[in-house]
Amino acid sequence: MRVLVGDIGGTKTGLGVAVIDGSGVSLRGQRRYPSGAFASLEAIVGHYLEETGQTPATDCPLGAFAIAGPVEGRRSKTTNLPWDVDADRLEGALGFQRVGLLNDLEAVAWGVPALGPDDLAELHPGAAGVGHACVVAAGTGLGQAGLFWDGVRHHPFATEGGHTDFAPVDEREFALLRHLQQRFGRVSWERVVSGMGIANLYAFLLTWRQTVTPDWLAAAFAAGDQAAAIATAAAAGRCPICVETMEMFFGLYGREAGNMGLKHLAMGGVYLGGGIAPKNLEALRSSRFLEGFFAKGRMESLMRRMPVRVILCGDTPLLGAARYMAAR
């Protein structure tokens, strides 16, 4: 079985062809494109087909697309892109026999069973065993998904848990909440645990510490990704506010990952997806992430039994989209 698979993110879209042979999945012809450079998913997939010479009618009759946003039936309105994705329209416009849509974090959850030891980095071993699992992914936004264990296998399912209400626990975090409320009104976890969250934390701490951005860092912000520039400056120890930003970010990430693990009773593991964790793995290991993860009061002993792993394989959503389509 051959499936054209896509990982549709707010920043970048990855496309490729998955070849499914029994329980194995391999990828070929992978390309990445800036999502904002295209007006629709049809446009970006059409560009890929033209660029690679693929034809849905003969080369990849099935399509499966992981969407950064809620999927209802055969449609999705992307969260961080002005796209209205419609599976029926994709079939008609591009000639696929059948198209499936799923939430991007649900796709990651589908992809987890396809990962090998080299595709994962262990943060905490937890206790040996099986059970429900979950994925928490900080990237452009904050995605979350669950894997229900029926006693034989996992069943992935989507959530929009990243948009639940942020809950502060100390004076600095209450000040952060008030700061973000002035800007956004309602404040979700995605506002603090994501790429945009890193930028939001930095802006808050400038005010909280009554300081300003140094010229060299402002130039780095202007040249590219602000969150990446903050993380780089923090790793180098060049900017105290950046160091505090990342310290605060990792602690909050751990807290929300722990919230997700607790809600799903994730004895099968909590998996960290998205781009931020693997790109900052050493900083994550030395951070207060696990302190935040374990800090659940009477439930701390339970939390310490949950394995915590970082997904290193950037193709996990593509693998998951293919496995999802094969199961249909």
CSV table of C-alpha atoms in Angstrom, one decimal:
chain,number,residue,atom,x,y,z
A,1,MET,CA,0.0,0.0,0.0
A,2,ARG,CA,1.3,3.5,-0.9
A,3,VAL,CA,-0.1,6.6,0.8
A,4,LEU,CA,0.8,10.2,0.3
A,5,VAL,CA,1.2,11.5,3.8
A,6,GLY,CA,1.4,15.0,5.2
A,7,ASP,CA,2.2,16.7,8.5
A,8,ILE,CA,0.5,20.1,8.2
A,9,GLY,CA,1.9,22.4,10.8
A,10,GLY,CA,1.4,26.1,11.5
A,11,THR,CA,5.0,26.8,10.4
A,12,LYS,CA,6.0,24.0,8.0
A,13,THR,CA,4.3,21.2,6.1
A,14,GLY,CA,6.1,17.9,5.5
A,15,LEU,CA,5.0,15.6,2.7
A,16,GLY,CA,6.1,12.2,1.5
A,17,VAL,CA,5.0,8.8,0.2
A,18,ALA,CA,4.6,6.0,2.7
A,19,VAL,CA,5.0,2.4,1.6
A,20,ILE,CA,3.2,0.0,4.0
A,21,ASP,CA,4.4,-3.6,4.0
A,22,GLY,CA,2.7,-5.6,6.7
A,23,SER,CA,3.3,-3.9,9.9
A,24,GLY,CA,6.3,-1.9,8.6
A,25,VAL,CA,6.2,1.6,7.2
A,26,SER,CA,9.0,3.3,5.1
A,27,LEU,CA,9.0,6.8,3.8
A,28,ARG,CA,10.4,8.2,0.5
A,29,GLY,CA,10.3,11.4,-1.4
A,30,GLN,CA,10.0,13.6,1.6
A,31,ARG,CA,9.9,17.4,1.2
A,32,ARG,CA,9.2,20.3,3.6
A,33,TYR,CA,7.6,23.6,2.7
A,34,PRO,CA,6.7,26.8,4.5
A,35,SER,CA,3.0,26.5,5.2
A,36,GLY,CA,2.3,30.2,5.0
A,37,ALA,CA,3.6,30.4,1.4
A,38,PHE,CA,0.5,28.5,0.1
A,39,ALA,CA,-3.1,29.4,0.1
A,40,SER,CA,-4.5,26.0,0.8
A,41,LEU,CA,-3.6,22.3,1.4
A,42,GLU,CA,-4.6,21.6,-2.2
A,43,ALA,CA,-2.1,24.1,-3.4
A,44,ILE,CA,0.8,22.7,-1.3
A,45,VAL,CA,0.0,19.0,-2.2
A,46,GLY,CA,-0.4,20.0,-5.9
A,47,HIS,CA,3.0,21.6,-5.8
A,48,TYR,CA,4.5,18.5,-4.2
A,49,LEU,CA,3.0,16.2,-6.8
A,50,GLU,CA,4.3,18.4,-9.6
A,51,GLU,CA,7.7,18.7,-8.1
A,52,THR,CA,8.1,15.0,-7.5
A,53,GLY,CA,6.3,13.7,-10.6
A,54,GLN,CA,3.8,11.7,-8.4
A,55,THR,CA,0.3,10.9,-9.7
A,56,PRO,CA,-2.4,9.9,-7.3
A,57,ALA,CA,-4.2,7.7,-9.8
A,58,THR,CA,-1.1,5.4,-10.2
A,59,ASP,CA,1.6,6.2,-7.7
A,60,CYS,CA,-0.2,7.0,-4.4
A,61,PRO,CA,-4.0,6.6,-4.6
A,62,LEU,CA,-4.5,7.2,-0.9
A,63,GLY,CA,-3.8,10.4,1.1
A,64,ALA,CA,-3.6,10.9,4.8
A,65,PHE,CA,-2.9,14.3,6.3
A,66,ALA,CA,-2.2,15.2,9.9
A,67,ILE,CA,-3.6,18.6,10.6
A,68,ALA,CA,-2.6,21.0,13.3
A,69,GLY,CA,-6.1,21.7,14.5
A,70,PRO,CA,-9.4,19.8,15.4
A,71,VAL,CA,-10.7,17.4,12.8
A,72,GLU,CA,-14.5,17.0,12.7
A,73,GLY,CA,-15.6,14.3,10.3
A,74,ARG,CA,-13.9,15.0,7.0
A,75,ARG,CA,-13.1,18.6,7.6
A,76,SER,CA,-10.7,20.8,9.6
A,77,LYS,CA,-10.1,24.4,10.2
A,78,THR,CA,-6.4,24.8,11.0
A,79,THR,CA,-5.6,26.5,14.2
A,80,ASN,CA,-2.5,28.6,13.2
A,81,LEU,CA,-3.2,28.8,9.4
A,82,PRO,CA,-6.1,30.3,7.5
A,83,TRP,CA,-6.9,27.0,5.8
A,84,ASP,CA,-10.2,25.2,5.6
A,85,VAL,CA,-9.3,21.6,4.8
A,86,ASP,CA,-11.9,19.3,3.2
A,87,ALA,CA,-11.1,15.7,2.4
A,88,ASP,CA,-13.8,15.5,-0.2
A,89,ARG,CA,-12.4,18.5,-2.0
A,90,LEU,CA,-8.9,17.1,-1.9
A,91,GLU,CA,-10.1,13.9,-3.5
A,92,GLY,CA,-11.9,15.8,-6.3
A,93,ALA,CA,-9.2,18.4,-6.9
A,94,LEU,CA,-6.2,16.1,-6.9
A,95,GLY,CA,-7.5,12.7,-8.0
A,96,PHE,CA,-7.1,10.6,-4.8
A,97,GLN,CA,-9.3,7.5,-4.4
A,98,ARG,CA,-9.6,8.2,-0.7
A,99,VAL,CA,-8.3,10.9,1.7
A,100,GLY,CA,-8.2,10.7,5.5
A,101,LEU,CA,-7.7,13.6,7.9
A,102,LEU,CA,-6.6,13.3,11.5
A,103,ASN,CA,-5.3,15.7,14.1
A,104,ASP,CA,-1.5,16.0,14.0
A,105,LEU,CA,-1.0,14.8,17.6
A,106,GLU,CA,-3.3,11.9,17.0
A,107,ALA,CA,-0.9,11.1,14.1
A,108,VAL,CA,2.0,11.3,16.4
A,109,ALA,CA,0.2,8.9,18.8
A,110,TRP,CA,-0.4,6.5,15.8
A,111,GLY,CA,3.3,6.8,15.0
A,112,VAL,CA,4.6,5.9,18.5
A,113,PRO,CA,4.4,2.1,18.1
A,114,ALA,CA,6.4,2.4,14.9
A,115,LEU,CA,9.4,4.0,16.7
A,116,GLY,CA,12.6,2.1,17.6
A,117,PRO,CA,15.0,2.7,20.5
A,118,ASP,CA,17.1,5.1,18.5
A,119,ASP,CA,14.0,7.3,17.9
A,120,LEU,CA,13.4,8.0,21.6
A,121,ALA,CA,15.4,9.6,24.4
A,122,GLU,CA,14.5,8.6,27.9
A,123,LEU,CA,14.1,11.3,30.5
A,124,HIS,CA,12.7,9.1,33.2
A,125,PRO,CA,12.5,5.3,33.1
A,126,GLY,CA,9.4,4.9,35.3
A,127,ALA,CA,8.2,1.4,36.1
A,128,ALA,CA,8.1,-1.5,33.6
A,129,GLY,CA,4.6,-2.2,32.4
A,130,VAL,CA,2.0,-1.4,29.8
A,131,GLY,CA,-1.1,0.8,29.9
A,132,HIS,CA,-2.6,4.0,28.6
A,133,ALA,CA,-0.1,6.5,27.2
A,134,CYS,CA,-0.2,10.1,26.0
A,135,VAL,CA,1.7,12.6,23.8
A,136,VAL,CA,2.4,16.2,24.8
A,137,ALA,CA,4.1,18.2,22.1
A,138,ALA,CA,5.4,21.8,22.4
A,139,GLY,CA,6.2,23.3,19.0
A,140,THR,CA,4.5,26.2,17.2
A,141,GLY,CA,1.6,25.4,19.5
A,142,LEU,CA,0.9,22.8,22.2
A,143,GLY,CA,-0.6,19.6,21.0
A,144,GLN,CA,-1.8,16.7,23.1
A,145,ALA,CA,-3.2,13.2,22.3
A,146,GLY,CA,-4.0,10.0,24.2
A,147,LEU,CA,-3.4,6.3,23.5
A,148,PHE,CA,-6.1,4.1,25.2
A,149,TRP,CA,-4.8,0.6,26.1
A,150,ASP,CA,-7.5,-2.1,25.7
A,151,GLY,CA,-5.4,-4.9,27.1
A,152,VAL,CA,-4.0,-5.9,23.7
A,153,ARG,CA,-3.1,-2.7,21.8
A,154,HIS,CA,-3.2,1.1,21.9
A,155,HIS,CA,-6.0,3.1,20.3
A,156,PRO,CA,-4.9,6.7,19.6
A,157,PHE,CA,-7.3,9.6,20.0
A,158,ALA,CA,-7.1,13.3,19.6
A,159,THR,CA,-7.6,16.0,22.2
A,160,GLU,CA,-7.3,19.8,22.3
A,161,GLY,CA,-5.9,19.8,25.8
A,162,GLY,CA,-3.3,22.4,25.0
A,163,HIS,CA,-6.1,25.0,25.0
A,164,THR,CA,-7.3,24.3,28.5
A,165,ASP,CA,-6.9,27.1,31.1
A,166,PHE,CA,-3.4,27.9,32.4
A,167,ALA,CA,-3.1,27.5,36.2
A,168,PRO,CA,-0.5,29.6,38.1
A,169,VAL,CA,0.9,28.3,41.4
A,170,ASP,CA,3.2,31.1,42.7
A,171,GLU,CA,3.6,34.9,42.8
A,172,ARG,CA,5.6,35.0,39.6
A,173,GLU,CA,3.1,32.9,37.7
A,174,PHE,CA,0.1,34.9,38.9
A,175,ALA,CA,1.9,38.0,37.6
A,176,LEU,CA,2.5,36.1,34.4
A,177,LEU,CA,-1.2,35.3,34.2
A,178,ARG,CA,-2.2,38.9,34.7
A,179,HIS,CA,0.3,40.0,32.1
A,180,LEU,CA,-1.1,37.6,29.5
A,181,GLN,CA,-4.7,38.4,30.4
A,182,GLN,CA,-4.1,42.0,29.5
A,183,ARG,CA,-2.9,40.9,26.0
A,184,PHE,CA,-5.1,37.8,25.3
A,185,GLY,CA,-8.0,37.8,27.7
A,186,ARG,CA,-8.3,34.1,28.3
A,187,VAL,CA,-4.9,32.3,28.8
A,188,SER,CA,-4.4,28.7,27.8
A,189,TRP,CA,-1.5,26.4,28.4
A,190,GLU,CA,-0.5,26.9,24.8
A,191,ARG,CA,0.2,30.6,25.6
A,192,VAL,CA,3.1,29.5,27.9
A,193,VAL,CA,4.2,26.0,26.7
A,194,SER,CA,5.0,26.4,23.0
A,195,GLY,CA,7.2,28.4,20.7
A,196,MET,CA,4.9,31.4,21.1
A,197,GLY,CA,4.9,30.6,24.9
A,198,ILE,CA,8.7,31.1,25.1
A,199,ALA,CA,8.3,34.5,23.4
A,200,ASN,CA,5.5,35.4,25.8
A,201,LEU,CA,7.5,34.3,28.9
A,202,TYR,CA,10.4,36.4,27.7
A,203,ALA,CA,8.3,39.5,27.2
A,204,PHE,CA,6.7,39.0,30.7
A,205,LEU,CA,10.1,38.6,32.4
A,206,LEU,CA,11.4,41.8,30.8
A,207,THR,CA,8.6,43.7,32.5
A,208,TRP,CA,8.9,41.6,35.7
A,209,ARG,CA,12.6,42.3,36.0
A,210,GLN,CA,12.3,45.8,34.7
A,211,THR,CA,15.0,45.4,32.0
A,212,VAL,CA,15.3,45.6,28.2
A,213,THR,CA,16.4,43.4,25.3
A,214,PRO,CA,20.1,43.8,24.5
A,215,ASP,CA,20.9,45.0,21.0
A,216,TRP,CA,22.6,41.8,19.9
A,217,LEU,CA,19.5,39.8,20.9
A,218,ALA,CA,17.1,42.2,19.3
A,219,ALA,CA,19.1,41.7,16.0
A,220,ALA,CA,18.8,37.9,16.5
A,221,PHE,CA,15.0,38.3,16.9
A,222,ALA,CA,14.8,40.4,13.8
A,223,ALA,CA,16.8,37.8,11.8
A,224,GLY,CA,14.7,34.7,12.6
A,225,ASP,CA,12.8,32.6,15.1
A,226,GLN,CA,12.5,34.5,18.4
A,227,ALA,CA,12.0,31.3,20.5
A,228,ALA,CA,15.0,29.7,19.0
A,229,ALA,CA,17.1,32.8,19.6
A,230,ILE,CA,16.1,32.9,23.3
A,231,ALA,CA,16.9,29.2,23.7
A,232,THR,CA,20.3,29.6,22.0
A,233,ALA,CA,21.1,32.6,24.2
A,234,ALA,CA,20.1,30.7,27.3
A,235,ALA,CA,22.2,27.7,26.4
A,236,ALA,CA,25.2,30.0,26.0
A,237,GLY,CA,24.5,31.8,29.2
A,238,ARG,CA,24.6,35.2,27.4
A,239,CYS,CA,21.3,36.6,28.6
A,240,PRO,CA,20.0,36.2,32.2
A,241,ILE,CA,16.4,36.9,31.1
A,242,CYS,CA,16.7,34.2,28.4
A,243,VAL,CA,18.1,31.8,31.0
A,244,GLU,CA,15.2,32.5,33.3
A,245,THR,CA,12.7,32.2,30.4
A,246,MET,CA,13.9,28.7,29.5
A,247,GLU,CA,14.0,27.7,33.2
A,248,MET,CA,10.4,28.8,33.6
A,249,PHE,CA,9.4,27.3,30.3
A,250,PHE,CA,10.8,23.8,31.1
A,251,GLY,CA,9.2,23.8,34.6
A,252,LEU,CA,5.8,24.7,33.1
A,253,TYR,CA,6.2,22.1,30.4
A,254,GLY,CA,6.9,19.5,33.0
A,255,ARG,CA,3.8,20.6,35.0
A,256,GLU,CA,1.5,20.4,32.0
A,257,ALA,CA,3.0,17.1,30.8
A,258,GLY,CA,2.4,15.8,34.3
A,259,ASN,CA,-1.2,17.0,34.2
A,260,MET,CA,-1.7,15.1,30.9
A,261,GLY,CA,-0.1,12.0,32.3
A,262,LEU,CA,-2.3,12.1,35.5
A,263,LYS,CA,-5.5,12.7,33.5
A,264,HIS,CA,-4.8,9.7,31.3
A,265,LEU,CA,-3.2,7.5,34.0
A,266,ALA,CA,-0.4,7.1,31.5
A,267,MET,CA,1.5,4.1,33.0
A,268,GLY,CA,2.4,3.2,29.4
A,269,GLY,CA,4.4,6.4,29.1
A,270,VAL,CA,4.3,10.1,28.5
A,271,TYR,CA,5.9,11.0,25.1
A,272,LEU,CA,7.2,14.5,24.4
A,273,GLY,CA,6.7,15.4,20.7
A,274,GLY,CA,7.1,18.7,18.8
A,275,GLY,CA,10.3,20.4,17.9
A,276,ILE,CA,11.3,22.1,21.1
A,277,ALA,CA,12.2,19.1,23.3
A,278,PRO,CA,14.5,17.3,20.8
A,279,LYS,CA,16.2,20.6,19.8
A,280,ASN,CA,17.0,21.4,23.4
A,281,LEU,CA,17.5,17.9,24.8
A,282,GLU,CA,20.5,18.6,27.0
A,283,ALA,CA,18.9,21.7,28.4
A,284,LEU,CA,15.7,19.8,29.1
A,285,ARG,CA,17.6,17.0,30.9
A,286,SER,CA,19.3,19.5,33.2
A,287,SER,CA,16.1,21.6,33.8
A,288,ARG,CA,13.3,21.5,36.3
A,289,PHE,CA,11.0,19.6,33.9
A,290,LEU,CA,10.8,16.4,35.9
A,291,GLU,CA,10.5,18.4,39.1
A,292,GLY,CA,7.4,20.0,37.6
A,293,PHE,CA,6.2,16.6,36.2
A,294,PHE,CA,6.4,14.9,39.6
A,295,ALA,CA,4.9,17.8,41.6
A,296,LYS,CA,1.4,16.4,42.0
A,297,GLY,CA,1.1,16.2,45.8
A,298,ARG,CA,-0.4,12.9,47.0
A,299,MET,CA,0.0,11.6,43.4
A,300,GLU,CA,3.8,12.1,43.3
A,301,SER,CA,4.6,8.4,43.8
A,302,LEU,CA,2.2,7.5,40.9
A,303,MET,CA,3.9,10.1,38.7
A,304,ARG,CA,7.3,8.6,39.3
A,305,ARG,CA,6.1,5.3,37.9
A,306,MET,CA,5.3,6.9,34.6
A,307,PRO,CA,8.1,6.6,31.9
A,308,VAL,CA,8.9,9.9,30.2
A,309,ARG,CA,10.4,9.8,26.7
A,310,VAL,CA,11.3,12.4,24.1
A,311,ILE,CA,10.4,11.6,20.5
A,312,LEU,CA,13.5,12.2,18.3
A,313,CYS,CA,12.1,11.1,15.0
A,314,GLY,CA,10.7,14.1,13.1
A,315,ASP,CA,8.8,11.8,10.7
A,316,THR,CA,6.6,10.4,13.5
A,317,PRO,CA,3.4,12.2,12.3
A,318,LEU,CA,4.0,10.9,8.7
A,319,LEU,CA,4.5,7.3,10.0
A,320,GLY,CA,1.4,7.7,12.1
A,321,ALA,CA,-0.7,9.1,9.3
A,322,ALA,CA,0.2,6.1,7.2
A,323,ARG,CA,-0.6,3.6,10.0
A,324,TYR,CA,-3.9,5.4,10.5
A,325,MET,CA,-4.8,5.0,6.9
A,326,ALA,CA,-3.8,1.4,6.8
A,327,ALA,CA,-6.2,0.7,9.7
A,328,ARG,CA,-9.1,2.1,7.8
